[in-house]
CSV table of C-alpha atoms in Angstrom, one decimal:
chain,number,residue,atom,x,y,z
A,1,MET,CA,185.1,32.0,97.9
A,2,GLU,CA,183.5,31.2,100.7
A,3,PHE,CA,186.6,29.6,102.0
A,4,LYS,CA,186.5,29.1,105.9
A,5,ARG,CA,188.7,31.5,107.5
A,6,TRP,CA,186.9,33.4,110.8
A,7,PRO,CA,186.6,30.4,112.6
A,8,GLN,CA,190.2,29.6,112.5
A,9,SER,CA,191.0,32.9,114.1
A,10,LEU,CA,188.7,31.9,116.6
A,11,GLY,CA,190.4,28.9,117.0
A,12,ILE,CA,193.5,30.7,118.1
A,13,ALA,CA,191.2,33.6,120.2
A,14,LEU,CA,190.0,30.6,122.0
A,15,ALA,CA,193.1,28.9,122.9
A,16,ALA,CA,194.5,32.9,124.4
A,17,LEU,CA,191.6,32.9,126.2
A,18,ALA,CA,192.7,29.5,128.0
A,19,LEU,CA,195.9,31.4,128.7
A,20,CYS,CA,194.3,34.4,130.1
A,21,ALA,CA,192.4,32.0,132.5
A,22,ALA,CA,195.5,30.5,134.1
A,23,PRO,CA,196.9,32.1,136.9
A,24,ALA,CA,200.1,34.4,136.5
A,25,TRP,CA,203.1,32.4,136.5
A,26,VAL,CA,205.0,33.3,140.2
A,27,GLY,CA,208.6,33.6,140.4
A,28,ALA,CA,210.2,31.8,137.1
A,29,GLN,CA,212.6,34.3,136.8
A,30,GLU,CA,212.9,38.1,138.8
A,31,PRO,CA,209.6,38.6,140.2
A,32,ALA,CA,207.5,41.3,137.6
A,33,PRO,CA,206.4,44.6,139.6
A,34,VAL,CA,203.7,44.6,140.0
A,35,GLU,CA,201.8,46.8,138.1
A,36,PRO,CA,202.4,46.0,134.1
A,37,ALA,CA,201.7,42.6,135.2
A,38,GLN,CA,197.7,43.7,136.2
A,39,LYS,CA,198.0,46.6,133.2
A,40,LEU,CA,198.8,43.0,131.2
A,41,ILE,CA,196.1,41.1,132.7
A,42,GLN,CA,193.4,44.1,131.6
A,43,VAL,CA,194.3,44.9,128.1
A,44,LYS,CA,194.3,40.4,127.8
A,45,GLN,CA,190.5,41.0,130.1
A,46,ASP,CA,189.5,43.6,127.8
A,47,PHE,CA,190.5,42.3,124.7
A,48,GLU,CA,189.0,39.3,125.5
A,49,THR,CA,185.6,40.2,126.1
A,50,ARG,CA,184.9,43.2,122.8
A,51,GLN,CA,186.8,40.0,120.9
A,52,ALA,CA,183.7,37.2,122.5
A,53,GLU,CA,181.1,40.2,121.9
A,54,LEU,CA,181.9,40.9,118.3
A,55,ARG,CA,182.2,37.4,117.5
A,56,LYS,CA,178.6,37.0,119.4
A,57,GLY,CA,177.9,39.5,116.7
A,58,PHE,CA,179.8,38.0,113.7
A,59,ARG,CA,177.8,35.2,114.4
A,60,GLU,CA,174.1,36.5,114.7
A,61,VAL,CA,174.2,39.1,111.6
A,62,GLU,CA,174.1,38.1,108.1
A,63,ASP,CA,173.9,41.1,106.2
A,64,GLU,CA,177.7,40.6,104.5
A,65,GLU,CA,177.6,45.2,105.2
A,66,GLU,CA,177.9,43.9,108.4
A,67,ARG,CA,180.2,41.1,109.2
A,68,ASN,CA,182.7,43.1,107.7
A,69,ALA,CA,182.4,45.6,110.0
A,70,LEU,CA,183.1,43.8,112.8
A,71,TYR,CA,185.4,42.3,111.4
A,72,GLU,CA,186.6,45.5,110.8
A,73,GLU,CA,186.7,46.0,114.4
A,74,PHE,CA,188.4,43.1,114.8
A,75,LYS,CA,191.2,43.9,113.4
A,76,GLN,CA,191.3,47.5,115.2
A,77,LEU,CA,191.0,46.0,117.9
A,78,VAL,CA,193.6,43.8,118.3
A,79,LYS,CA,196.2,45.9,116.7
A,80,GLN,CA,195.3,48.2,120.2
A,81,ALA,CA,196.0,44.7,122.1
A,82,VAL,CA,198.7,44.3,120.6
A,83,ARG,CA,200.2,47.6,121.4
A,84,ASP,CA,199.5,47.6,124.4
A,85,ALA,CA,200.7,44.5,125.8
A,86,ARG,CA,204.1,44.9,123.8
A,87,GLU,CA,203.8,48.9,125.8
A,88,VAL,CA,203.8,46.7,129.2
A,89,ALA,CA,206.4,44.0,128.1
A,90,GLU,CA,209.4,45.7,127.4
A,91,SER,CA,208.7,48.8,130.3
A,92,VAL,CA,210.1,45.3,132.5
A,93,PRO,CA,212.1,43.4,130.2
A,94,GLY,CA,213.4,40.3,131.6
A,95,THR,CA,210.3,39.3,133.9
A,96,GLU,CA,208.3,36.8,133.6
A,97,THR,CA,205.5,39.8,132.6
A,98,ALA,CA,207.2,40.3,129.9
A,99,ALA,CA,207.4,37.0,128.3
A,100,GLU,CA,203.4,37.3,128.6
A,101,GLY,CA,203.3,40.2,126.8
A,102,TRP,CA,205.4,39.0,123.7
A,103,SER,CA,203.7,35.7,123.8
A,104,PHE,CA,200.1,37.8,123.0
A,105,VAL,CA,202.0,39.7,120.9
A,106,LEU,CA,203.6,36.6,118.8
A,107,ARG,CA,200.2,34.9,119.3
A,108,TYR,CA,198.1,38.2,117.9
A,109,GLY,CA,200.6,40.1,115.8
A,110,PRO,CA,200.3,38.1,112.7
A,111,GLN,CA,196.3,38.6,112.8
A,112,ALA,CA,197.3,42.4,113.7
A,113,GLY,CA,198.9,42.4,110.2
A,114,ASN,CA,202.2,43.6,112.5
A,115,GLN,CA,204.9,40.9,111.0
A,116,GLU,CA,207.7,43.2,112.7
A,117,MET,CA,205.8,43.1,115.8
A,118,THR,CA,205.2,39.3,115.7
A,119,ARG,CA,209.8,39.0,114.3
A,120,LYS,CA,210.5,41.1,117.3
A,121,ALA,CA,208.2,38.9,120.1
A,122,LEU,CA,209.7,35.5,119.1
A,123,ASP,CA,213.3,36.9,119.4
A,124,HIS,CA,212.3,37.7,122.7
A,125,LEU,CA,210.9,34.5,123.6
A,126,ILE,CA,214.1,33.3,122.0
A,127,GLU,CA,216.7,34.8,123.5
A,128,LYS,CA,215.2,36.0,126.8
A,129,HIS,CA,211.6,33.8,128.0
A,130,ILE,CA,213.3,30.3,126.2
A,131,ALA,CA,212.0,28.6,129.9
A,132,SER,CA,209.6,30.1,130.2
A,133,PRO,CA,206.2,28.6,131.1
A,134,VAL,CA,204.5,31.0,127.6
A,135,TRP,CA,206.2,28.6,125.5
A,136,LYS,CA,203.7,26.2,126.4
A,137,GLU,CA,200.3,27.4,125.2
A,138,LEU,CA,202.7,28.8,122.1
A,139,SER,CA,203.5,25.7,121.0
A,140,SER,CA,200.3,25.6,118.5
A,141,MET,CA,201.3,28.6,116.6
A,142,VAL,CA,205.1,27.1,116.5
A,143,GLY,CA,204.2,24.7,114.1
A,144,ASP,CA,202.7,27.3,111.5
A,145,LEU,CA,205.3,29.8,112.1
A,146,GLY,CA,207.3,28.9,109.0
A,147,GLN,CA,203.6,30.1,107.3
A,148,MET,CA,204.0,33.5,108.6
A,149,GLY,CA,206.3,35.3,106.5
A,150,LEU,CA,208.8,36.1,108.9
A,151,GLY,CA,211.6,36.0,107.1
A,152,ASP,CA,212.8,32.7,105.5
A,153,GLU,CA,216.4,33.2,107.3
A,154,LYS,CA,214.2,34.5,110.6
A,155,THR,CA,212.3,31.4,110.4
A,156,GLU,CA,214.9,28.6,109.9
A,157,LYS,CA,217.1,30.1,112.8
A,158,ALA,CA,214.0,30.8,115.7
A,159,LEU,CA,212.7,27.0,114.8
A,160,ARG,CA,215.6,25.3,114.7
A,161,THR,CA,216.3,27.2,118.2
A,162,LEU,CA,213.6,25.9,119.6
A,163,ILE,CA,214.0,22.5,118.5
A,164,GLU,CA,218.3,21.9,120.0
A,165,LYS,CA,216.6,24.5,123.6
A,166,SER,CA,213.3,24.0,124.0
A,167,PRO,CA,212.9,22.2,127.6
A,168,LEU,CA,209.4,21.9,126.3
A,169,LYS,CA,208.7,18.1,123.9
A,170,SER,CA,205.7,19.8,122.7
A,171,VAL,CA,207.6,22.6,121.9
A,172,GLN,CA,210.8,21.1,120.6
A,173,ALA,CA,208.4,18.7,118.3
A,174,ALA,CA,205.9,21.6,117.2
A,175,ALA,CA,209.6,23.1,115.9
A,176,MET,CA,210.4,20.7,114.3
A,177,PHE,CA,206.7,19.8,112.8
A,178,GLY,CA,207.0,24.1,111.3
A,179,LEU,CA,211.2,23.9,110.4
A,180,GLY,CA,209.8,20.1,108.2
A,181,THR,CA,207.3,21.7,106.8
A,182,PHE,CA,209.2,25.4,106.0
A,183,LEU,CA,211.7,23.9,104.3
A,184,ALA,CA,209.3,20.9,102.4
A,185,GLU,CA,208.6,24.1,100.8
A,186,GLN,CA,211.6,25.5,99.4
A,187,LYS,CA,212.4,25.6,96.1
A,188,SER,CA,216.3,24.1,96.9
A,189,GLU,CA,216.4,20.3,96.2
A,190,GLY,CA,218.4,19.9,99.7
A,191,LYS,CA,215.6,21.6,101.5
A,192,ARG,CA,213.4,20.1,100.8
A,193,ALA,CA,214.8,16.6,101.5
A,194,GLU,CA,216.1,18.1,105.2
A,195,GLY,CA,212.8,18.8,105.4
A,196,LEU,CA,211.3,15.0,104.7
A,197,ALA,CA,213.9,14.1,107.0
A,198,PHE,CA,212.6,16.5,109.7
A,199,LEU,CA,209.4,15.0,109.7
A,200,ARG,CA,210.3,11.4,109.5
A,201,ARG,CA,212.1,13.1,112.9
A,202,LEU,CA,208.8,13.5,114.4
A,203,GLY,CA,207.1,9.7,114.5
A,204,LYS,CA,210.9,8.4,115.6
A,205,ASP,CA,211.6,11.3,118.3
A,206,PHE,CA,208.2,11.1,119.6
A,207,ALA,CA,206.5,8.1,119.0
A,208,ASP,CA,205.9,7.9,122.9
A,209,ASP,CA,205.2,11.4,123.3
A,210,LYS,CA,201.1,12.4,124.7
A,211,GLU,CA,202.2,16.8,123.8
A,212,ALA,CA,203.7,16.0,120.4
A,213,LYS,CA,201.1,13.7,120.0
A,214,GLU,CA,199.3,16.2,117.0
A,215,TYR,CA,202.3,17.2,115.4
A,216,VAL,CA,203.5,13.7,114.6
A,217,GLU,CA,199.8,13.1,112.5
A,218,ARG,CA,200.5,16.5,110.8
A,219,ALA,CA,203.5,15.5,110.0
A,220,GLU,CA,202.5,11.9,108.9
A,221,GLY,CA,199.9,13.7,107.1
A,222,THR,CA,202.6,16.3,105.6
A,223,ILE,CA,204.3,13.1,104.2
A,224,PHE,CA,201.4,11.7,102.3
A,225,GLN,CA,200.3,14.6,100.8
A,226,LEU,CA,203.9,15.7,99.7
A,227,GLU,CA,204.7,12.0,98.4
A,228,LYS,CA,201.3,11.1,97.3
A,229,LEU,CA,198.4,13.8,96.5
A,230,GLN,CA,200.7,15.8,94.4
A,231,VAL,CA,199.0,17.0,90.5
A,232,GLY,CA,200.6,14.4,87.9
A,233,MET,CA,200.1,11.5,91.0
A,234,PRO,CA,197.9,8.4,90.6
A,235,CYS,CA,195.2,9.7,92.8
A,236,PRO,CA,196.1,7.3,96.5
A,237,ASP,CA,192.3,5.2,96.9
A,238,PHE,CA,190.3,5.6,99.4
A,239,GLU,CA,187.1,3.8,101.0
A,240,ALA,CA,184.2,5.5,102.6
A,241,SER,CA,180.3,5.1,103.9
A,242,ASP,CA,177.8,7.1,101.6
A,243,GLU,CA,174.8,8.3,103.6
A,244,ASN,CA,172.7,5.5,102.4
A,245,GLY,CA,175.3,3.8,104.4
A,246,ALA,CA,176.8,2.0,101.2
A,247,LYS,CA,181.0,1.4,101.1
A,248,PHE,CA,182.4,2.9,98.1
A,249,LYS,CA,185.7,3.4,96.0
A,250,LEU,CA,187.8,6.2,94.4
A,251,SER,CA,188.4,3.3,92.0
A,252,ASP,CA,185.4,2.2,91.9
A,253,TYR,CA,185.2,5.8,89.3
A,254,LYS,CA,188.0,4.8,87.2
A,255,GLY,CA,186.7,6.2,83.7
A,256,LYS,CA,185.1,9.0,84.8
A,257,VAL,CA,186.7,12.5,85.6
A,258,VAL,CA,186.1,13.0,89.4
A,259,LEU,CA,186.0,16.4,91.5
A,260,ILE,CA,186.6,15.4,95.4
A,261,ASP,CA,185.4,18.1,97.3
A,262,PHE,CA,185.8,17.9,101.4
A,263,TRP,CA,183.3,20.6,103.1
A,264,GLY,CA,181.1,20.7,105.5
A,265,TYR,CA,178.2,22.6,106.6
A,266,TRP,CA,179.5,23.7,109.5
B,1,MET,CA,179.9,26.1,96.0
B,2,LEU,CA,176.7,24.2,97.0
B,3,PRO,CA,174.5,25.7,93.9
B,4,HIS,CA,177.2,25.7,91.2
B,5,GLU,CA,177.9,22.7,92.4
B,6,LYS,CA,174.2,21.4,92.0
B,7,ALA,CA,174.2,23.5,88.2
B,8,LEU,CA,177.6,20.9,87.2
B,9,VAL,CA,176.3,17.9,88.1
B,10,LYS,CA,172.9,18.3,86.6
B,11,ARG,CA,174.7,19.8,83.3
B,12,LEU,CA,177.5,16.9,83.0
B,13,ALA,CA,174.9,14.2,84.3
B,14,ASN,CA,175.3,12.5,81.2
B,15,GLU,CA,178.9,12.8,80.8
B,16,PRO,CA,181.8,11.1,81.9
B,17,PHE,CA,181.7,12.6,85.4
B,18,ALA,CA,181.2,12.7,89.1
B,19,LEU,CA,180.7,15.2,91.8
B,20,LEU,CA,182.0,13.0,94.8
B,21,GLY,CA,182.0,15.6,98.1
B,22,MET,CA,183.2,14.5,101.4
B,23,ASN,CA,181.1,15.6,103.9
B,24,THR,CA,183.4,16.3,107.7
B,25,ASP,CA,180.3,17.5,109.9
B,26,SER,CA,179.2,16.0,113.1
B,27,GLU,CA,175.5,15.3,112.7
B,28,ASN,CA,174.7,11.1,112.1
B,29,VAL,CA,174.1,9.3,108.4
B,30,GLU,CA,170.6,9.9,109.0
B,31,ALA,CA,170.3,13.8,110.0
B,32,LEU,CA,172.3,14.4,106.7
B,33,ASN,CA,171.1,12.1,104.9
B,34,LYS,CA,167.3,14.3,105.5
B,35,ARG,CA,169.6,17.2,105.0
B,36,PHE,CA,171.1,16.4,101.4
B,37,LYS,CA,167.6,15.5,100.2
B,38,GLU,CA,165.9,19.0,100.8
B,39,ASP,CA,168.4,21.0,100.1
B,40,GLY,CA,168.9,18.7,96.1
B,41,LEU,CA,172.4,17.7,97.2
B,42,ASN,CA,172.0,14.9,94.5
B,43,TRP,CA,175.6,13.5,94.6
B,44,ARG,CA,177.0,11.1,96.6
B,45,HIS,CA,179.1,12.1,99.6
B,46,ALA,CA,181.5,10.3,102.0
B,47,ILE,CA,179.9,10.8,105.7
B,48,LEU,CA,183.7,11.1,107.3
B,49,GLY,CA,182.5,13.4,110.8
B,50,PRO,CA,183.7,16.5,112.0
B,51,PRO,CA,187.7,17.6,110.8
B,52,SER,CA,189.1,16.9,114.5
B,53,LYS,CA,188.2,13.2,114.3
B,54,ALA,CA,188.2,11.8,110.2
B,55,ALA,CA,190.7,9.5,108.7
B,56,ILE,CA,191.1,10.5,106.2
B,57,PRO,CA,190.7,14.7,105.4
B,58,THR,CA,193.7,14.1,109.1
B,59,LYS,CA,195.8,11.1,106.5
B,60,TRP,CA,195.5,13.8,103.6
B,61,ASN,CA,196.7,16.2,105.2
B,62,VAL,CA,193.2,19.0,105.0
B,63,GLN,CA,194.7,22.3,105.9
B,64,GLY,CA,191.0,24.2,105.0
B,65,TYR,CA,187.5,24.0,103.5
B,66,PRO,CA,186.5,23.7,100.4
B,67,THR,CA,189.7,21.4,99.2
B,68,LEU,CA,189.2,20.5,95.9
B,69,TYR,CA,190.9,17.6,94.1
B,70,LEU,CA,190.0,17.1,90.7
B,71,VAL,CA,190.7,13.2,89.5
B,72,ASP,CA,190.9,12.5,85.7
B,73,ALA,CA,189.5,9.6,84.0
B,74,LYS,CA,193.0,7.3,84.3
B,75,GLY,CA,193.0,8.1,88.4
B,76,ILE,CA,195.6,10.7,88.1
B,77,ILE,CA,195.6,14.2,90.3
B,78,ARG,CA,195.5,17.2,87.7
B,79,LYS,CA,193.8,19.8,90.2
B,80,PHE,CA,194.6,20.5,93.6
B,81,TRP,CA,193.0,23.8,95.0
B,82,LEU,CA,192.8,24.6,98.8
B,83,GLY,CA,189.3,26.9,98.9
B,84,SER,CA,187.4,27.3,96.1
B,85,PRO,CA,188.9,29.0,93.7
B,86,GLY,CA,186.2,30.0,91.6
B,87,ASP,CA,182.5,28.1,89.7
B,88,GLU,CA,184.4,29.6,85.5
B,89,ALA,CA,187.5,28.0,87.3
B,90,ILE,CA,186.3,25.4,88.3
B,91,ASP,CA,183.9,24.4,84.9
B,92,ALA,CA,186.6,24.6,83.0
B,93,GLU,CA,189.3,22.2,84.0
B,94,VAL,CA,185.8,19.8,84.5
B,95,ASP,CA,185.8,20.5,81.2
B,96,ALA,CA,188.7,20.1,79.9
B,97,LEU,CA,189.5,16.9,81.5
B,98,VAL,CA,185.7,15.5,80.4
B,99,ALA,CA,186.6,16.7,77.0
B,100,GLU,CA,190.2,14.8,77.4
B,101,ALA,CA,188.0,11.3,78.2
B,102,LYS,CA,185.8,11.1,75.9
B,103,THR,CA,188.5,11.9,73.3
B,104,LYS,CA,191.5,8.6,73.9
């Protein structure tokens, strides 16, 4: 299976680099002692540097075993960084540095395979830091919270709280998307209907919101997939241009079995 | 994927079957056409553009690559895979639907 997994974690990692580059937030809550704040910056920088090296190596190395070794090293690296960030966060509870530490843990905990720590980070961020600017960089992962296996009740409660209490539109929208997709996959028919209702609400509640646009679009895609692209349904027709510039439709192939393959060399 | 797809297209050349590549690379049509020819990908490809901008993958909520939909001769979706299920699984499902198409 050549499913493209690395670029995905890379995307998250790159987003984190942007986070590292951002200036330290000042005075949103009581100022943190200088030392832990600097330690956290160091943890993030070391992580960033080593992971950039590993990423480069992963691109250049062709040998499967060497690639696996690099991926293993990445996993160890991310585990250690998550432990370090958590240590800093716990040493200065309630401060903006703690919020940044927990934010790192929430972002990378899933990649480190540490669900307990990820849950803990989520709790801290919601209970003590709901107004922190770190949430700006977290919205992309909030949208995927429902897929992280953090425990059904916990996920649902966290997402509902974020929809209601977050002061940021992007986080509200991401949480609504996350809750909608999460509920839409549940067994109970009531929950599935509620999930679809949340996904539809996105387009209405955030229609004019630039920061929420991504989630509005993803919600539309998810609704389309749930209502039109399920096994047993007639496949929606599409029109496209081929490699010779000729237009064609899926319906041109009626009477034939068609394997539709979304792919890319990239 | 690609070597298996070449074999699949060749094996079912005279059967009621078509493989449609939904290509999401950022190169232009000419460059891709050349590359497909060099690589011997002699089945039809929709040129969609990169995933972040492409209309159909966005509308269809494509979450990863490859994503595969297997549609029967009547146009009904019979299988969906996010990530390849493996060459044998694809062959088995395709062959079953081709046989079904020929008996009806």
